[in-house]
XYZ file of C-alpha atoms in Angstrom:
545
model
C -36.748 74.836 -101.380
C -37.361 70.344 -100.646
C -36.112 69.443 -96.986
C -33.005 67.158 -95.930
C -33.354 64.248 -93.635
C -33.269 63.831 -91.090
C -30.397 62.783 -89.821
C -28.455 64.980 -91.590
C -30.816 68.307 -89.501
C -30.216 67.881 -86.222
C -26.082 66.984 -87.575
C -26.352 70.461 -89.390
C -28.770 72.707 -86.658
C -25.638 71.625 -83.735
C -22.615 72.493 -85.633
C -24.031 75.666 -88.391
C -24.440 74.949 -91.715
C -25.017 77.320 -94.271
C -26.889 76.727 -96.990
C -26.148 77.862 -101.393
C -28.001 76.900 -104.508
C -26.588 75.951 -107.893
C -27.233 74.384 -110.271
C -23.606 73.018 -110.990
C -21.342 71.941 -108.479
C -17.448 71.650 -108.869
C -16.179 69.432 -106.609
C -12.077 70.216 -107.094
C -10.833 73.463 -107.633
C -7.760 72.517 -110.247
C -7.163 72.737 -114.231
C -9.702 69.560 -114.177
C -12.449 71.706 -112.256
C -11.655 74.974 -113.246
C -12.122 74.349 -117.006
C -15.875 71.983 -115.660
C -16.799 75.753 -113.872
C -16.430 77.830 -116.426
C -17.187 75.675 -118.976
C -20.531 75.410 -116.912
C -21.193 79.034 -116.389
C -20.612 79.539 -120.347
C -23.710 77.584 -121.220
C -25.557 80.096 -118.492
C -25.455 77.660 -115.403
C -25.933 79.064 -111.992
C -22.489 77.464 -110.326
C -20.628 76.510 -107.052
C -17.045 75.126 -107.194
C -15.895 73.810 -103.702
C -12.143 73.325 -102.914
C -10.410 71.385 -100.080
C -7.759 73.922 -100.741
C -7.401 77.432 -102.188
C -8.445 77.353 -106.090
C -5.114 78.301 -108.070
C -2.679 76.973 -105.719
C -3.947 73.194 -104.471
C -3.056 70.671 -106.777
C 0.008 68.722 -108.745
C -0.491 70.977 -111.458
C -0.779 74.341 -110.014
C 2.988 74.462 -108.204
C 4.740 71.822 -111.185
C 5.366 72.721 -115.046
C 3.005 71.346 -117.389
C 3.892 69.644 -120.530
C 0.498 69.442 -122.783
C -0.197 67.416 -125.618
C -0.678 69.712 -127.787
C -0.547 68.027 -131.281
C -1.304 70.411 -134.402
C -4.197 69.081 -136.536
C -1.696 67.122 -138.356
C -3.108 63.457 -139.859
C 0.046 62.725 -139.955
C 1.349 64.043 -137.011
C -1.696 63.764 -134.909
C -2.096 59.327 -136.214
C 1.839 59.548 -134.404
C 0.582 61.036 -131.073
C -1.682 58.594 -130.426
C 0.217 55.200 -132.289
C 3.193 56.089 -130.237
C 1.325 55.300 -126.799
C -1.277 52.569 -127.714
C 2.002 49.846 -126.613
C 3.223 51.959 -124.265
C -0.840 51.595 -122.470
C -1.109 47.830 -123.095
C -3.872 49.239 -126.880
C -6.410 49.808 -124.524
C -6.641 53.402 -125.194
C -9.272 54.388 -127.835
C -7.972 55.685 -130.609
C -11.783 57.925 -131.188
C -11.040 60.079 -127.376
C -7.401 60.162 -127.617
C -8.385 61.640 -131.746
C -11.240 64.412 -129.502
C -8.461 64.773 -126.505
C -6.306 66.143 -129.280
C -9.233 68.549 -130.701
C -10.235 69.947 -127.271
C -6.174 70.225 -126.010
C -5.419 72.318 -129.149
C -8.854 74.137 -128.239
C -8.115 75.276 -125.104
C -4.161 76.240 -125.335
C -5.532 78.684 -127.673
C -8.760 79.436 -125.329
C -5.389 80.269 -122.842
C -3.010 82.039 -125.642
C -6.984 84.575 -125.909
C -7.589 84.777 -122.070
C -3.901 86.015 -122.032
C -1.152 83.452 -120.644
C 2.226 84.402 -121.027
C 3.606 81.452 -123.325
C 7.106 82.002 -124.353
C 7.989 82.486 -128.075
C 10.796 81.545 -129.991
C 12.526 84.099 -132.108
C 10.801 84.078 -134.885
C 8.015 85.120 -132.680
C 5.814 81.795 -132.309
C 4.328 81.138 -128.948
C 6.121 77.249 -128.283
C 2.026 76.414 -126.764
C 3.347 72.610 -125.801
C 3.630 73.524 -121.307
C 2.378 74.662 -118.727
C 3.975 76.355 -115.737
C 1.572 75.869 -113.072
C 1.582 78.982 -111.172
C 0.828 81.333 -114.200
C -2.071 78.614 -115.647
C -3.807 78.382 -112.026
C -3.365 81.698 -110.692
C -5.398 82.888 -115.066
C -7.536 79.707 -114.289
C -8.982 81.477 -110.506
C -9.217 83.838 -112.866
C -11.446 83.196 -115.449
C -13.738 81.588 -112.726
C -14.337 84.401 -110.946
C -15.453 86.279 -114.185
C -18.076 83.669 -115.301
C -19.511 84.429 -112.258
C -18.611 80.962 -110.285
C -19.554 80.899 -105.961
C -15.571 79.997 -104.965
C -15.561 78.084 -101.234
C -12.311 77.858 -100.982
C -10.468 75.822 -98.159
C -13.942 73.532 -98.083
C -13.466 69.908 -98.249
C -16.247 68.503 -99.815
C -17.516 64.965 -97.392
C -20.114 63.538 -98.790
C -22.744 63.347 -101.861
C -26.226 64.670 -101.028
C -28.990 62.181 -103.228
C -32.809 62.828 -104.416
C -35.347 59.953 -103.292
C -35.305 58.233 -107.188
C -30.558 58.030 -106.220
C -29.615 60.701 -108.555
C -26.880 63.472 -107.158
C -28.099 66.302 -105.745
C -25.290 68.682 -104.386
C -23.184 67.507 -101.450
C -21.847 68.546 -98.265
C -18.968 69.220 -96.500
C -17.019 72.136 -94.028
C -15.525 75.310 -94.219
C -12.122 74.638 -92.716
C -11.626 78.428 -91.569
C -15.228 79.527 -90.558
C -15.601 76.290 -88.833
C -18.947 75.454 -90.375
C -20.961 72.944 -92.334
C -21.475 74.207 -95.579
C -24.798 72.665 -97.313
C -25.413 73.167 -101.521
C -28.885 71.880 -103.630
C -27.357 71.485 -107.080
C -28.570 70.227 -109.919
C -25.388 67.665 -111.087
C -22.196 67.738 -109.423
C -18.994 67.403 -111.186
C -16.546 65.481 -109.088
C -13.211 66.163 -110.508
C -11.029 66.436 -107.274
C -8.028 64.620 -108.058
C -5.973 61.483 -107.632
C -4.693 59.571 -104.660
C -0.794 59.151 -103.962
C -1.795 58.713 -100.626
C -0.387 60.646 -98.688
C 3.750 60.381 -99.853
C 4.614 63.438 -100.146
C 4.927 63.400 -103.653
C 4.531 67.864 -104.474
C 0.988 69.133 -104.607
C -0.464 66.026 -104.060
C -1.425 66.369 -100.420
C -5.101 67.303 -100.957
C -5.152 64.062 -103.328
C -6.453 61.152 -100.934
C -9.218 59.374 -103.499
C -12.015 61.601 -101.721
C -14.002 62.592 -105.002
C -13.680 57.858 -105.687
C -15.680 57.038 -102.831
C -18.056 59.477 -102.740
C -19.170 57.911 -106.030
C -18.958 55.005 -104.401
C -21.099 55.749 -101.965
C -23.658 56.992 -104.507
C -23.417 53.671 -106.533
C -20.541 54.544 -109.273
C -18.710 52.303 -110.581
C -14.310 52.577 -111.013
C -12.081 51.339 -114.143
C -8.494 50.418 -114.392
C -8.012 50.877 -111.399
C -4.914 48.415 -111.078
C -3.752 50.503 -112.904
C -2.651 52.660 -110.297
C 0.632 51.998 -109.433
C 2.476 54.474 -111.051
C 5.674 56.109 -108.527
C 7.522 58.871 -109.773
C 11.145 59.647 -109.331
C 12.242 62.214 -106.029
C 15.214 63.542 -104.902
C 14.981 61.434 -101.221
C 15.433 64.731 -99.432
C 13.180 66.595 -101.165
C 9.032 65.682 -102.417
C 9.136 67.074 -105.969
C 8.887 64.398 -108.698
C 9.283 65.768 -111.562
C 11.131 63.113 -113.974
C 11.160 64.479 -117.120
C 14.960 65.975 -116.414
C 15.891 62.282 -115.197
C 15.958 61.407 -119.848
C 20.231 62.704 -118.640
C 20.920 60.656 -115.350
C 22.257 57.298 -114.633
C 21.305 55.884 -111.922
C 24.441 54.188 -108.969
C 24.477 51.810 -106.573
C 26.951 53.215 -103.065
C 29.520 52.167 -104.410
C 29.562 53.383 -107.896
C 28.579 51.308 -110.047
C 26.186 52.315 -112.785
C 22.167 49.928 -112.507
C 22.402 49.115 -116.973
C 19.126 49.301 -117.911
C 17.771 52.209 -115.442
C 16.309 55.612 -116.793
C 13.628 58.052 -115.970
C 11.767 56.356 -117.682
C 11.605 52.546 -116.901
C 11.717 52.750 -112.804
C 12.041 48.201 -112.136
C 15.754 48.140 -112.143
C 15.871 52.024 -110.110
C 12.711 49.898 -107.834
C 14.323 45.891 -107.768
C 17.498 48.912 -106.912
C 16.551 50.213 -103.896
C 15.588 47.534 -102.450
C 19.368 46.294 -101.809
C 20.706 49.531 -101.032
C 20.832 53.151 -101.653
C 20.611 54.433 -105.387
C 21.974 57.258 -106.026
C 21.556 59.470 -109.686
C 23.818 62.614 -111.168
C 23.104 64.244 -114.460
C 25.563 64.582 -116.148
C 24.889 62.930 -119.761
C 22.990 66.511 -120.248
C 25.661 69.174 -122.746
C 26.895 71.558 -120.442
C 24.759 74.321 -122.853
C 21.188 72.415 -121.385
C 21.771 73.300 -118.906
C 21.025 77.339 -118.210
C 17.101 75.862 -120.440
C 16.529 73.204 -117.827
C 16.000 75.803 -115.242
C 14.388 77.938 -117.316
C 11.628 75.275 -118.672
C 11.415 73.606 -114.800
C 13.158 76.414 -111.904
C 10.690 74.155 -108.825
C 13.243 71.186 -110.147
C 15.750 72.508 -109.167
C 14.596 74.458 -105.897
C 15.618 71.388 -103.736
C 19.228 70.947 -105.246
C 19.933 74.234 -104.927
C 18.871 75.225 -101.042
C 20.815 71.278 -100.711
C 23.691 73.151 -102.134
C 24.370 69.809 -104.638
C 24.471 70.638 -108.329
C 22.723 67.291 -109.906
C 24.427 68.052 -113.360
C 28.043 66.587 -110.967
C 27.754 66.274 -108.344
C 24.982 62.005 -106.998
C 22.676 62.853 -104.635
C 20.556 59.811 -103.824
C 17.416 58.645 -104.779
C 13.548 57.810 -103.842
C 10.555 56.674 -105.289
C 6.840 58.153 -104.188
C 4.322 56.629 -104.813
C 1.632 58.523 -107.551
C -0.876 56.292 -107.387
C -3.916 57.074 -109.299
C -2.559 61.088 -110.188
C -0.235 59.092 -112.668
C -1.870 55.770 -112.947
C -4.998 55.672 -115.440
C -7.918 54.264 -112.600
C -10.465 56.017 -111.778
C -14.611 57.045 -111.357
C -15.805 55.403 -115.206
C -17.084 57.482 -117.316
C -20.035 56.590 -120.249
C -20.456 58.595 -123.084
C -19.158 62.088 -123.608
C -20.391 64.113 -121.714
C -18.213 62.331 -119.261
C -20.968 61.015 -117.164
C -20.560 58.649 -114.517
C -22.713 55.888 -113.952
C -25.363 57.399 -112.163
C -27.865 60.716 -112.816
C -26.450 64.006 -112.240
C -22.921 63.110 -111.214
C -19.867 64.174 -114.008
C -15.945 63.128 -112.941
C -13.032 65.371 -114.868
C -8.933 65.241 -114.636
C -7.259 62.792 -112.883
C -10.663 62.146 -110.064
C -12.161 59.995 -113.991
C -10.556 57.034 -114.809
C -7.695 57.785 -118.199
C -7.419 54.286 -119.627
C -9.488 56.321 -122.681
C -6.727 58.512 -123.868
C -4.058 56.091 -122.565
C -4.803 53.168 -121.748
C -3.301 50.993 -118.704
C -0.145 53.993 -118.929
C 0.528 57.386 -118.519
C 3.361 58.445 -116.421
C 3.950 62.110 -117.881
C 2.538 65.076 -117.716
C 1.370 65.511 -120.806
C -1.401 63.167 -121.105
C -3.292 63.995 -117.350
C -2.805 68.369 -118.486
C -4.217 67.128 -122.317
C -7.527 64.981 -120.053
C -7.485 67.203 -117.969
C -8.856 70.119 -119.188
C -10.963 68.195 -122.084
C -13.220 66.750 -120.084
C -13.377 69.186 -117.423
C -14.627 71.402 -120.338
C -16.765 68.849 -121.444
C -17.636 66.847 -118.121
C -19.026 70.970 -117.141
C -21.406 71.582 -120.094
C -23.072 67.865 -119.993
C -23.089 68.835 -116.253
C -25.351 72.212 -117.188
C -27.066 70.462 -120.061
C -28.373 68.063 -117.331
C -28.989 70.842 -114.477
C -30.916 72.660 -117.736
C -33.216 69.432 -117.597
C -33.831 69.599 -114.201
C -34.959 73.387 -114.287
C -35.573 74.901 -110.970
C -37.452 72.546 -109.112
C -34.132 70.846 -108.589
C -34.142 72.672 -105.368
C -37.674 71.368 -103.867
C -35.730 68.020 -104.029
C -36.232 66.209 -100.704
C -31.836 65.020 -100.522
C -30.491 62.280 -98.458
C -27.162 62.136 -97.418
C -24.631 59.576 -98.769
C -21.652 59.215 -96.719
C -21.580 57.230 -93.457
C -17.170 56.153 -93.117
C -16.789 58.597 -90.380
C -19.826 60.950 -91.296
C -22.084 58.290 -89.558
C -21.702 57.567 -85.368
C -21.973 54.395 -86.202
C -21.296 53.094 -82.377
C -17.584 51.746 -82.175
C -14.612 53.513 -80.708
C -13.039 56.534 -82.754
C -10.720 56.079 -85.028
C -7.061 58.123 -84.574
C -6.695 58.616 -88.784
C -3.017 59.131 -88.940
C -2.950 55.868 -87.473
C -5.775 54.420 -90.043
C -3.496 56.967 -93.129
C -0.504 54.272 -91.538
C -1.898 51.076 -91.682
C -2.937 51.920 -95.373
C 0.375 53.415 -96.157
C 1.722 49.511 -94.862
C 0.649 47.714 -97.954
C 0.441 50.433 -101.218
C 4.446 52.121 -100.683
C 6.566 49.978 -100.636
C 8.139 48.248 -104.181
C 7.281 44.472 -103.370
C 3.280 44.885 -102.581
C 2.599 47.262 -104.555
C 5.404 48.240 -107.929
C 5.962 43.659 -108.574
C 2.845 42.715 -107.915
C 1.474 39.092 -106.455
C -1.519 37.232 -105.907
C 0.606 35.959 -102.274
C 1.520 39.494 -101.554
C -1.980 41.603 -102.574
C -4.154 38.874 -100.564
C -2.307 39.725 -97.829
C -2.915 42.996 -97.944
C -6.151 43.285 -98.781
C -7.053 41.061 -95.621
C -4.928 43.931 -93.433
C -7.254 46.790 -96.062
C -10.462 44.537 -95.238
C -9.787 44.446 -92.004
C -9.553 48.329 -91.527
C -12.402 48.579 -93.723
C -14.346 46.591 -91.118
C -12.905 49.218 -88.533
C -13.760 52.279 -89.793
C -17.054 51.077 -90.793
C -17.803 50.695 -87.822
C -16.452 52.941 -86.176
C -17.506 56.649 -83.781
C -18.208 59.703 -86.261
C -15.342 61.842 -86.689
C -15.565 65.313 -84.817
C -15.212 68.343 -86.459
C -11.999 68.642 -85.584
C -10.985 65.449 -87.710
C -13.698 64.508 -89.835
C -11.722 65.531 -92.550
C -8.283 63.000 -91.809
C -11.193 60.487 -90.816
C -12.376 61.096 -94.152
C -9.376 61.236 -96.269
C -7.960 57.707 -94.448
C -10.861 55.973 -95.036
C -10.732 57.777 -98.369
C -7.270 55.944 -99.085
C -7.948 52.829 -97.602
C -11.060 52.909 -100.259
C -8.339 53.302 -103.236
C -6.259 50.812 -101.900
C -8.835 47.886 -102.456
C -9.941 49.168 -105.187
C -6.404 48.758 -107.173
C -5.402 45.475 -105.144
C -8.925 43.137 -106.506
C -8.578 45.132 -110.274
C -4.490 43.584 -109.536
C -5.812 40.274 -109.113
C -8.366 40.529 -111.252
C -5.403 40.506 -114.381
C -2.983 37.824 -114.042
C -0.710 38.895 -116.691
C 1.546 42.234 -117.688
C 0.515 45.594 -119.482
C 0.536 48.872 -119.129
C 1.924 49.888 -115.478
C 1.060 46.218 -113.676
C 3.085 43.684 -113.191
C 2.046 40.187 -112.094
C 5.602 38.632 -111.646
C 4.067 35.371 -110.919
C 2.621 36.400 -114.574
C 5.261 38.618 -116.334
C 4.097 38.416 -119.492
C 0.745 39.816 -121.339
C -2.137 38.363 -122.370
C -3.292 38.607 -124.966
C -6.708 36.896 -123.523
C -6.638 39.156 -121.312
C -7.857 42.729 -124.197
C -9.987 44.240 -122.060
C -10.709 46.782 -118.800
C -11.506 46.332 -115.578
C -14.935 47.159 -113.686
C -14.415 47.156 -109.426
C -17.033 48.582 -107.674
C -18.614 47.687 -104.061
C -17.069 49.118 -100.869
C -17.776 46.421 -97.920
C -18.336 43.652 -100.891
C -15.587 44.694 -103.312
C -16.077 43.210 -107.466
C -14.984 43.010 -110.165
C -15.830 42.423 -114.245
C -14.861 43.218 -117.510
C -15.268 45.020 -120.656
C -14.055 44.188 -124.378
C -11.354 47.476 -125.022
C -12.387 48.790 -128.325
C -8.846 48.705 -129.874
C -7.388 46.269 -131.551
C -4.360 43.832 -130.820
C -1.904 43.444 -132.783
C -2.113 40.332 -135.225
C 0.528 39.016 -133.871
C -1.125 38.634 -130.612
C -4.533 37.852 -131.545
C -3.150 35.231 -133.295
C -0.612 33.899 -130.613
C -3.714 33.812 -127.877
C -5.465 31.769 -129.832
C-alpha cells in the first residue's frame, strides 16, 4: 500500500486512524450521494460512502416533500418545460443538459417505482410520480445503497481530500464523531455530494450544509461557477425552520397594521424582503379554497406541523414570517462541471447535487425543489458512473500512490491563535444574512463585507489547527467564509440584475453580460467569464448592439 505524507502520519498515529480502500469514495449521503454510490457499485466499483450525519436522514431532502422535474417524454411537453425556465434563469441554462436531466430523471423515477417506492395513485390507478416524500425516499435510498454492497460511514464528516504526486484526487480523510477517531479512505476517484451552503441559517434540514465540499474542492484546485446566484431566501414562519414555500401561493402578506403588501407572493420575495426591512410581516393562507385544505395537508404534512404545535390555523389566522437564507442550497452556484460525467476541473474529482453548479439546467434561478431533485438524482448517477470508470482505468495500482493532505485551514497548525468556530460562523452570518447586503446587492456594500470576510479568512488561515473536539466546527466555519467570499466576488463581477442576482445600482439585465462567471482561489480569489450556450431573445441582443 502507498505511503502518506509524514505530517499526516504523525497526526494519524496520535489520533488513531481507521483506513479503508475503495475504487470510489462518495462524500455525502443525500439523494445525489446515494444515487452516485448505487450507480458506481452497479458498475463493479468498490464504494465507500461517508456521511456527515446518518445517511438517509440528514440533509435538505430527507425531512421534506420533494417536487420532481418529471415530464413525460412528449416533445411538446418537454419543450414547454425547458422554455418555461429560460427567461427566469436569465437565458444561461443549457438545452442539451436540460434534455439529459429530463431523460435521466424519467428513468430514475421509474427505477424508484421498481424498487418499491410508494407512489400515490389516482382513482384510476395511475401512479403520481411528480413528487417524493423525503423520509420514504431517503429510507429507500439507504436500503439500496446497502444492498449494493457499499460501505457506509455514518456520522463521519470528511475534513480534507487527499491528492497524489500528480495532483489527482486520491481519497479523503475525516473524523468519526461517534468513535472519536480519524478515518482515511484511499480511492481511485471521489464524488463530492456534500450539498450546498445555507450558512447555519436554521432552514429545515440544512444544519449539515455548510459548503464543506466546495472548500475541499477548491483546496485541490477545482473551480466554481455561478456563485453570484447563491442568495436564495426561503419564506418561513418566524417561529419555524420550515422553508417549504409552495403553499405561499395561497397567501396574502400583511404589514403589522393589517394592510396588504401589494405584489408580494411566494414566488416574488423582493416585496417581502423590503417590507421586512421596515418592520414585521405576516401571512395568512386565506386564498386557498376550503376544499383544498385537506389535500394540502396530505401533500406536505411537515409544512403544517409548526402551526399545529403553535395552535395556529394558517388558513384563517395570520402568522409572522421571515426569510431564511438558503444560499447555494436553492441557488445555482457550486463546483464547475466540465463534461457529461460530472467531472470537475481536477482529475479524479466529480461533483453532484447541490455541491455542483446547477447552472446547466437552471441558469441563474432555481427557487423550488423540483429542478433541484431532478438534478440531484441525475448528476448523482452520472458522477457515480464517471468516477467508477475513472477508477477502473487506474486499476488496482491506485492504492500504491503516495498521497498528500490537501487541506490547510483549521486542519493544520499554522502557528497563530486558536479561533472560536462559533464566533467565526457568526461573523460570516453578519455579512450574508442581511437582505440589504445579500438580497439587494450594491458594490459598496459588497466590498465592505468582503473587506471583513477577507480579514476573517486570513485569521483562520494563520490560526492554530483545531483539536478533535473542534475541528468539524472549525472546518464548517472556514467553508462558510470561503463560500461567502466566492459569492460576493462573483456578485461584484456581474454588474447587472439577472436571475436571482440583484444589483441595486444596475437594476436591468445587460445583454452584453450573457455569460457565466467562473470563480476560484483561496487567499486570492479570481473570476473569469465563459460564454453561455442558450441564445438570448433577439430583442435583447439587438438592444445591446
